[in-house]
mmCIF file of C-alpha atoms and ligand atoms in Angstrom:
data_model
loop_
_atom_site.group_PDB
_atom_site.id
_atom_site.type_symbol
_atom_site.label_atom_id
_atom_site.label_comp_id
_atom_site.label_asym_id
_atom_site.label_seq_id
_atom_site.Cartn_x
_atom_site.Cartn_y
_atom_site.Cartn_z
ATOM 1 C CA MET A 6 -9.664 -17.003 -3.276
ATOM 2 C CA ASN A 7 -9.712 -13.237 -3.048
ATOM 3 C CA GLN A 8 -9.049 -11.085 -6.074
ATOM 4 C CA LYS A 9 -5.472 -9.904 -6.485
ATOM 5 C CA ILE A 10 -4.925 -6.249 -5.581
ATOM 6 C CA TYR A 11 -2.873 -3.922 -7.799
ATOM 7 C CA ALA A 12 -2.129 -0.735 -5.912
ATOM 8 C CA ALA A 13 -0.495 2.350 -7.428
ATOM 9 C CA ASN A 14 1.574 4.506 -5.088
ATOM 10 C CA TRP A 15 2.113 7.711 -7.020
ATOM 11 C CA LYS A 16 4.244 9.275 -4.251
ATOM 12 C CA LEU A 17 4.872 12.983 -4.937
ATOM 13 C CA HIS A 18 4.062 12.776 -8.660
ATOM 14 C CA LYS A 19 1.336 14.125 -10.956
ATOM 15 C CA SER A 20 -0.668 17.335 -10.992
ATOM 16 C CA PRO A 21 -4.491 17.382 -11.113
ATOM 17 C CA ARG A 22 -4.274 17.826 -14.892
ATOM 18 C CA GLU A 23 -1.949 14.845 -15.225
ATOM 19 C CA THR A 24 -4.202 12.844 -12.926
ATOM 20 C CA ARG A 25 -7.246 13.501 -15.126
ATOM 21 C CA ALA A 26 -5.275 12.625 -18.256
ATOM 22 C CA PHE A 27 -4.103 9.361 -16.685
ATOM 23 C CA PHE A 28 -7.648 8.281 -15.838
ATOM 24 C CA GLU A 29 -8.955 9.205 -19.299
ATOM 25 C CA GLN A 30 -6.369 6.903 -20.834
ATOM 26 C CA TRP A 31 -6.976 4.282 -18.161
ATOM 27 C CA ARG A 32 -10.688 4.145 -18.957
ATOM 28 C CA ASP A 33 -9.932 3.544 -22.638
ATOM 29 C CA LYS A 34 -7.529 0.691 -21.990
ATOM 30 C CA VAL A 35 -8.621 -1.104 -18.849
ATOM 31 C CA SER A 36 -11.357 -3.406 -20.124
ATOM 32 C CA GLY A 37 -11.107 -7.058 -19.179
ATOM 33 C CA LEU A 38 -8.723 -6.470 -16.300
ATOM 34 C CA LYS A 39 -9.113 -8.996 -13.499
ATOM 35 C CA GLY A 40 -8.304 -7.991 -9.951
ATOM 36 C CA GLN A 41 -8.891 -4.982 -7.766
ATOM 37 C CA VAL A 42 -7.046 -1.774 -8.596
ATOM 38 C CA VAL A 43 -6.399 0.931 -5.968
ATOM 39 C CA PHE A 44 -4.806 4.307 -6.703
ATOM 40 C CA PHE A 45 -2.923 6.334 -4.108
ATOM 41 C CA PRO A 46 -2.526 9.871 -5.526
ATOM 42 C CA THR A 47 -1.147 12.826 -3.581
ATOM 43 C CA ALA A 48 -3.584 14.573 -1.252
ATOM 44 C CA LEU A 49 -3.696 17.583 -3.579
ATOM 45 C CA CYS A 50 -4.852 15.332 -6.442
ATOM 46 C CA MET A 51 -7.532 13.554 -4.410
ATOM 47 C CA GLU A 52 -10.299 15.809 -5.694
ATOM 48 C CA ALA A 53 -9.292 15.183 -9.318
ATOM 49 C CA THR A 54 -9.122 11.450 -8.594
ATOM 50 C CA TRP A 55 -12.502 11.465 -6.867
ATOM 51 C CA GLN A 56 -14.118 13.211 -9.856
ATOM 52 C CA ALA A 57 -12.403 11.038 -12.433
ATOM 53 C CA LEU A 58 -13.267 7.771 -10.700
ATOM 54 C CA SER A 59 -16.741 8.624 -9.453
ATOM 55 C CA GLY A 60 -19.155 5.877 -10.482
ATOM 56 C CA SER A 61 -16.358 3.744 -11.989
ATOM 57 C CA GLY A 62 -16.025 1.272 -9.119
ATOM 58 C CA ILE A 63 -12.252 1.857 -9.129
ATOM 59 C CA GLN A 64 -10.974 2.410 -5.607
ATOM 60 C CA PHE A 65 -8.524 4.982 -4.322
ATOM 61 C CA GLY A 66 -6.991 6.237 -1.107
ATOM 62 C CA ALA A 67 -4.450 8.501 0.530
ATOM 63 C CA GLN A 68 -0.726 7.945 0.926
ATOM 64 C CA ASN A 69 -0.914 9.276 4.459
ATOM 65 C CA VAL A 70 -3.467 10.610 6.944
ATOM 66 C CA TYR A 71 -3.396 11.752 10.549
ATOM 67 C CA PHE A 72 -5.162 9.847 13.319
ATOM 68 C CA GLU A 73 -7.451 12.737 14.229
ATOM 69 C CA ASP A 74 -10.299 14.042 12.061
ATOM 70 C CA GLN A 75 -9.797 17.722 12.879
ATOM 71 C CA GLY A 76 -8.048 20.116 15.210
ATOM 72 C CA ALA A 77 -4.830 22.079 15.565
ATOM 73 C CA PHE A 78 -2.675 19.818 13.375
ATOM 74 C CA THR A 79 -1.233 22.158 10.766
ATOM 75 C CA GLY A 80 -0.343 20.449 7.521
ATOM 76 C CA GLU A 81 -2.019 17.113 8.205
ATOM 77 C CA ASN A 82 -4.734 15.331 6.206
ATOM 78 C CA SER A 83 -8.037 14.350 7.791
ATOM 79 C CA PRO A 84 -9.165 10.742 7.489
ATOM 80 C CA MET A 85 -12.787 11.884 7.829
ATOM 81 C CA VAL A 86 -12.411 14.199 4.820
ATOM 82 C CA LEU A 87 -10.729 11.387 2.929
ATOM 83 C CA LYS A 88 -13.763 9.226 3.560
ATOM 84 C CA GLU A 89 -16.140 11.993 2.498
ATOM 85 C CA MET A 90 -14.242 12.160 -0.799
ATOM 86 C CA GLY A 91 -15.123 8.559 -1.551
ATOM 87 C CA ALA A 92 -11.744 7.038 -0.696
ATOM 88 C CA ARG A 93 -11.702 3.523 0.733
ATOM 89 C CA TRP A 94 -8.023 3.104 1.638
ATOM 90 C CA ALA A 95 -4.924 4.740 3.066
ATOM 91 C CA LEU A 96 -1.314 3.679 3.137
ATOM 92 C CA VAL A 97 0.197 3.593 6.614
ATOM 93 C CA GLY A 98 3.883 3.478 7.421
ATOM 94 C CA HIS A 99 5.417 3.523 3.967
ATOM 95 C CA SER A 100 9.191 3.337 4.440
ATOM 96 C CA GLU A 101 9.528 6.895 3.134
ATOM 97 C CA ARG A 102 7.176 8.080 5.901
ATOM 98 C CA ARG A 103 9.211 6.163 8.442
ATOM 99 C CA ALA A 104 12.623 7.278 7.188
ATOM 100 C CA ILE A 105 12.049 10.852 5.945
ATOM 101 C CA PHE A 106 9.206 11.924 8.239
ATOM 102 C CA ALA A 107 10.276 9.932 11.310
ATOM 103 C CA GLU A 108 6.922 8.238 11.812
ATOM 104 C CA SER A 109 7.080 5.921 14.802
ATOM 105 C CA ASP A 110 5.427 2.549 15.261
ATOM 106 C CA ALA A 111 3.309 4.044 18.066
ATOM 107 C CA LEU A 112 1.974 6.701 15.673
ATOM 108 C CA LEU A 113 1.300 4.145 12.942
ATOM 109 C CA ALA A 114 -0.693 1.988 15.351
ATOM 110 C CA LYS A 115 -3.037 4.931 16.009
ATOM 111 C CA LYS A 116 -3.448 5.591 12.290
ATOM 112 C CA VAL A 117 -4.323 1.952 11.572
ATOM 113 C CA ARG A 118 -7.030 1.973 14.229
ATOM 114 C CA LYS A 119 -8.446 5.344 13.207
ATOM 115 C CA LEU A 120 -8.847 4.255 9.594
ATOM 116 C CA GLN A 121 -10.550 1.039 10.607
ATOM 117 C CA ASP A 122 -12.921 2.916 12.924
ATOM 118 C CA LEU A 123 -13.969 5.077 9.965
ATOM 119 C CA GLY A 124 -14.523 2.051 7.743
ATOM 120 C CA LEU A 125 -11.444 2.710 5.614
ATOM 121 C CA THR A 126 -8.902 -0.030 4.952
ATOM 122 C CA PRO A 127 -5.333 0.636 6.126
ATOM 123 C CA MET A 128 -2.607 -0.811 3.933
ATOM 124 C CA LEU A 129 0.240 -1.140 6.412
ATOM 125 C CA CYS A 130 3.681 -1.117 4.764
ATOM 126 C CA ILE A 131 6.451 -3.060 6.446
ATOM 127 C CA GLY A 132 9.911 -4.159 5.398
ATOM 128 C CA GLU A 133 13.538 -4.468 6.375
ATOM 129 C CA LEU A 134 16.542 -2.298 5.523
ATOM 130 C CA LEU A 135 19.420 -3.821 3.568
ATOM 131 C CA LYS A 136 21.640 -3.868 6.655
ATOM 132 C CA GLU A 137 18.924 -5.702 8.570
ATOM 133 C CA ARG A 138 18.604 -8.341 5.848
ATOM 134 C CA GLU A 139 22.366 -8.756 5.727
ATOM 135 C CA ALA A 140 22.427 -9.221 9.504
ATOM 136 C CA ASN A 141 19.713 -11.913 9.230
ATOM 137 C CA GLN A 142 17.248 -9.730 11.087
ATOM 138 C CA THR A 143 14.490 -9.683 8.476
ATOM 139 C CA ASN A 144 11.996 -11.808 10.394
ATOM 140 C CA GLU A 145 12.703 -10.011 13.627
ATOM 141 C CA VAL A 146 12.057 -6.640 11.979
ATOM 142 C CA LEU A 147 8.849 -7.835 10.325
ATOM 143 C CA ARG A 148 7.612 -9.386 13.576
ATOM 144 C CA LYS A 149 8.249 -6.194 15.519
ATOM 145 C CA GLN A 150 6.613 -3.946 12.923
ATOM 146 C CA LEU A 151 3.523 -6.158 12.751
ATOM 147 C CA ALA A 152 3.206 -6.466 16.524
ATOM 148 C CA GLU A 153 3.664 -2.751 17.211
ATOM 149 C CA ASP A 154 1.881 -1.226 14.228
ATOM 150 C CA LEU A 155 -1.117 -3.535 14.681
ATOM 151 C CA SER A 156 -1.192 -3.282 18.477
ATOM 152 C CA LEU A 157 -4.404 -1.199 18.426
ATOM 153 C CA ALA A 158 -5.935 -2.758 15.304
ATOM 154 C CA ASP A 159 -9.454 -4.155 15.184
ATOM 155 C CA LYS A 160 -9.129 -7.793 14.152
ATOM 156 C CA THR A 161 -12.684 -7.882 12.845
ATOM 157 C CA LYS A 162 -12.174 -5.060 10.338
ATOM 158 C CA PRO A 163 -10.450 -4.996 6.926
ATOM 159 C CA LEU A 164 -6.680 -4.602 6.808
ATOM 160 C CA ALA A 165 -4.023 -5.154 4.166
ATOM 161 C CA ILE A 166 -0.266 -5.510 4.473
ATOM 162 C CA ALA A 167 2.333 -4.465 1.903
ATOM 163 C CA TYR A 168 5.704 -6.155 2.283
ATOM 164 C CA GLU A 169 8.263 -3.749 0.834
ATOM 165 C CA PRO A 170 11.921 -4.552 1.486
ATOM 166 C CA VAL A 171 13.346 -1.043 1.763
ATOM 167 C CA TRP A 172 16.400 -1.919 -0.352
ATOM 168 C CA ALA A 173 14.111 -2.889 -3.247
ATOM 169 C CA ILE A 174 12.087 0.335 -3.348
ATOM 170 C CA GLY A 175 12.865 2.509 -6.331
ATOM 171 C CA THR A 176 16.238 0.838 -6.780
ATOM 172 C CA GLY A 177 15.478 -1.592 -9.582
ATOM 173 C CA LYS A 178 16.609 -4.381 -7.218
ATOM 174 C CA VAL A 179 13.584 -6.599 -6.908
ATOM 175 C CA ALA A 180 13.610 -9.208 -4.152
ATOM 176 C CA GLY A 181 14.188 -12.707 -5.511
ATOM 177 C CA PRO A 182 11.271 -15.166 -5.643
ATOM 178 C CA GLN A 183 12.641 -17.128 -2.707
ATOM 179 C CA GLN A 184 13.080 -14.018 -0.565
ATOM 180 C CA VAL A 185 9.535 -12.950 -1.387
ATOM 181 C CA GLN A 186 8.159 -16.406 -0.690
ATOM 182 C CA GLU A 187 9.889 -16.629 2.698
ATOM 183 C CA ALA A 188 8.854 -13.146 3.794
ATOM 184 C CA HIS A 189 5.228 -13.568 2.727
ATOM 185 C CA ALA A 190 4.938 -16.969 4.421
ATOM 186 C CA PHE A 191 6.420 -15.468 7.573
ATOM 187 C CA ILE A 192 4.057 -12.475 7.532
ATOM 188 C CA TYR A 193 1.091 -14.784 6.936
ATOM 189 C CA GLN A 194 2.053 -16.882 9.979
ATOM 190 C CA GLU A 195 2.649 -13.845 12.170
ATOM 191 C CA LEU A 196 -0.744 -12.409 11.255
ATOM 192 C CA GLN A 197 -2.332 -15.714 12.287
ATOM 193 C CA LYS A 198 -0.476 -15.669 15.577
ATOM 194 C CA LEU A 199 -1.666 -12.126 16.230
ATOM 195 C CA GLY A 200 -5.254 -13.203 15.526
ATOM 196 C CA PHE A 201 -5.862 -11.537 12.151
ATOM 197 C CA ALA A 202 -7.953 -13.107 9.399
ATOM 198 C CA ALA A 203 -6.230 -15.634 7.152
ATOM 199 C CA THR A 204 -7.700 -13.676 4.236
ATOM 200 C CA THR A 205 -5.753 -10.483 5.117
ATOM 201 C CA PRO A 206 -4.131 -9.608 1.765
ATOM 202 C CA ILE A 207 -0.320 -9.397 1.705
ATOM 203 C CA LEU A 208 0.997 -7.363 -1.223
ATOM 204 C CA TYR A 209 4.588 -7.223 -2.416
ATOM 205 C CA GLY A 210 6.207 -3.898 -3.298
ATOM 206 C CA GLY A 211 9.666 -2.851 -4.485
ATOM 207 C CA SER A 212 10.685 -2.423 -8.132
ATOM 208 C CA VAL A 213 7.737 -4.408 -9.489
ATOM 209 C CA LYS A 214 7.714 -4.274 -13.296
ATOM 210 C CA ALA A 215 5.868 -6.140 -16.045
ATOM 211 C CA ASP A 216 8.816 -8.501 -16.501
ATOM 212 C CA ASN A 217 8.951 -9.707 -12.871
ATOM 213 C CA ALA A 218 5.232 -9.412 -12.017
ATOM 214 C CA GLY A 219 4.242 -12.775 -13.518
ATOM 215 C CA THR A 220 6.779 -14.715 -11.431
ATOM 216 C CA LEU A 221 6.041 -12.840 -8.215
ATOM 217 C CA ILE A 222 2.245 -13.022 -8.410
ATOM 218 C CA ALA A 223 2.425 -16.830 -8.640
ATOM 219 C CA ILE A 224 4.168 -17.099 -5.241
ATOM 220 C CA PRO A 225 1.968 -18.370 -2.375
ATOM 221 C CA HIS A 226 0.642 -15.568 -0.145
ATOM 222 C CA VAL A 227 1.455 -12.871 -2.698
ATOM 223 C CA ASP A 228 -1.989 -11.302 -2.981
ATOM 224 C CA GLY A 229 -1.053 -8.362 -5.172
ATOM 225 C CA PHE A 230 1.447 -5.556 -5.644
ATOM 226 C CA LEU A 231 2.088 -2.054 -4.376
ATOM 227 C CA VAL A 232 3.743 -0.370 -7.340
ATOM 228 C CA GLY A 233 5.605 2.945 -7.273
ATOM 229 C CA GLY A 234 7.513 4.078 -10.361
ATOM 230 C CA ALA A 235 5.862 1.725 -12.835
ATOM 231 C CA SER A 236 2.362 2.819 -11.792
ATOM 232 C CA LEU A 237 2.804 6.352 -13.134
ATOM 233 C CA ASP A 238 2.292 5.211 -16.716
ATOM 234 C CA VAL A 239 -0.995 3.605 -17.833
ATOM 235 C CA ASP A 240 0.603 0.995 -20.102
ATOM 236 C CA ARG A 241 3.315 -0.022 -17.640
ATOM 237 C CA PHE A 242 0.875 -0.356 -14.756
ATOM 238 C CA LEU A 243 -1.665 -2.261 -16.862
ATOM 239 C CA ALA A 244 1.065 -4.632 -18.028
ATOM 240 C CA ILE A 245 1.784 -5.474 -14.383
ATOM 241 C CA ALA A 246 -1.877 -5.987 -13.546
ATOM 242 C CA ARG A 247 -2.289 -8.242 -16.573
ATOM 243 C CA ALA A 248 0.892 -10.257 -15.995
HETATM 244 P P1 LIG B 24 8.810 1.203 -6.583
HETATM 245 O O1 LIG B 24 8.096 1.740 -5.252
HETATM 246 O O2 LIG B 24 7.814 0.303 -7.290
HETATM 247 O O3 LIG B 24 9.118 2.438 -7.368
HETATM 248 O O4 LIG B 24 10.017 0.445 -6.150
HETATM 249 C C1 LIG B 24 7.267 0.920 -4.476
HETATM 250 C C2 LIG B 24 6.751 1.679 -3.284
HETATM 251 O O5 LIG B 24 7.520 2.457 -2.694
HETATM 252 O O6 LIG B 24 5.583 1.538 -2.881
#
């Protein structure tokens, strides 16, 4: 079995100074941790992250990149530069990118492919809105997001999925174990149907905390967590990764 993955999505939090302080504390406390940890700092803290983690074996990535390496794309982040900075991952299609920045499935598909072509691993975030769950459309939404966002993906290259029910993100409302189990089993099956490797990790995200992490990580096809709020603090994030 693959190692569990504990991913920290810092969103728009932390300065370079705070980033360095976090990793100093992290280094002091992390020993004996099992599993793979991945940090997603802001783009402006990537340099501080790169320096702090250099030689440590701890992986990191971007919360968002464009699908072109360079050109007239004011304000975007280059995946090629991300790679040069030692990053191994990027989030694609977080619900905040979809909702606030109007990222379309067609755009996300290009980002997934670009990252794979560069040898970076995309962590594609998918998940239903509350109104979609209430209308029994969860599976339909997940199926559509997977089919469209992975339509250009290379099935031979690394990929990870993060299932994040939008209503559970930052709300304190974690999905129940049965909801998580059903969604992860469904995503696993859909990935098989689309021809992706059975080992493609499927992470859960949405109000993960130390007190629900133990239950959730034991669910079949839960291969790790994508953690927002609780990843900003060394002790809280470590408690999740150790749960
Ligand atoms: P949360 O965020 O853990 O604060 O709910 C998760 C995410 O948005 O990735």
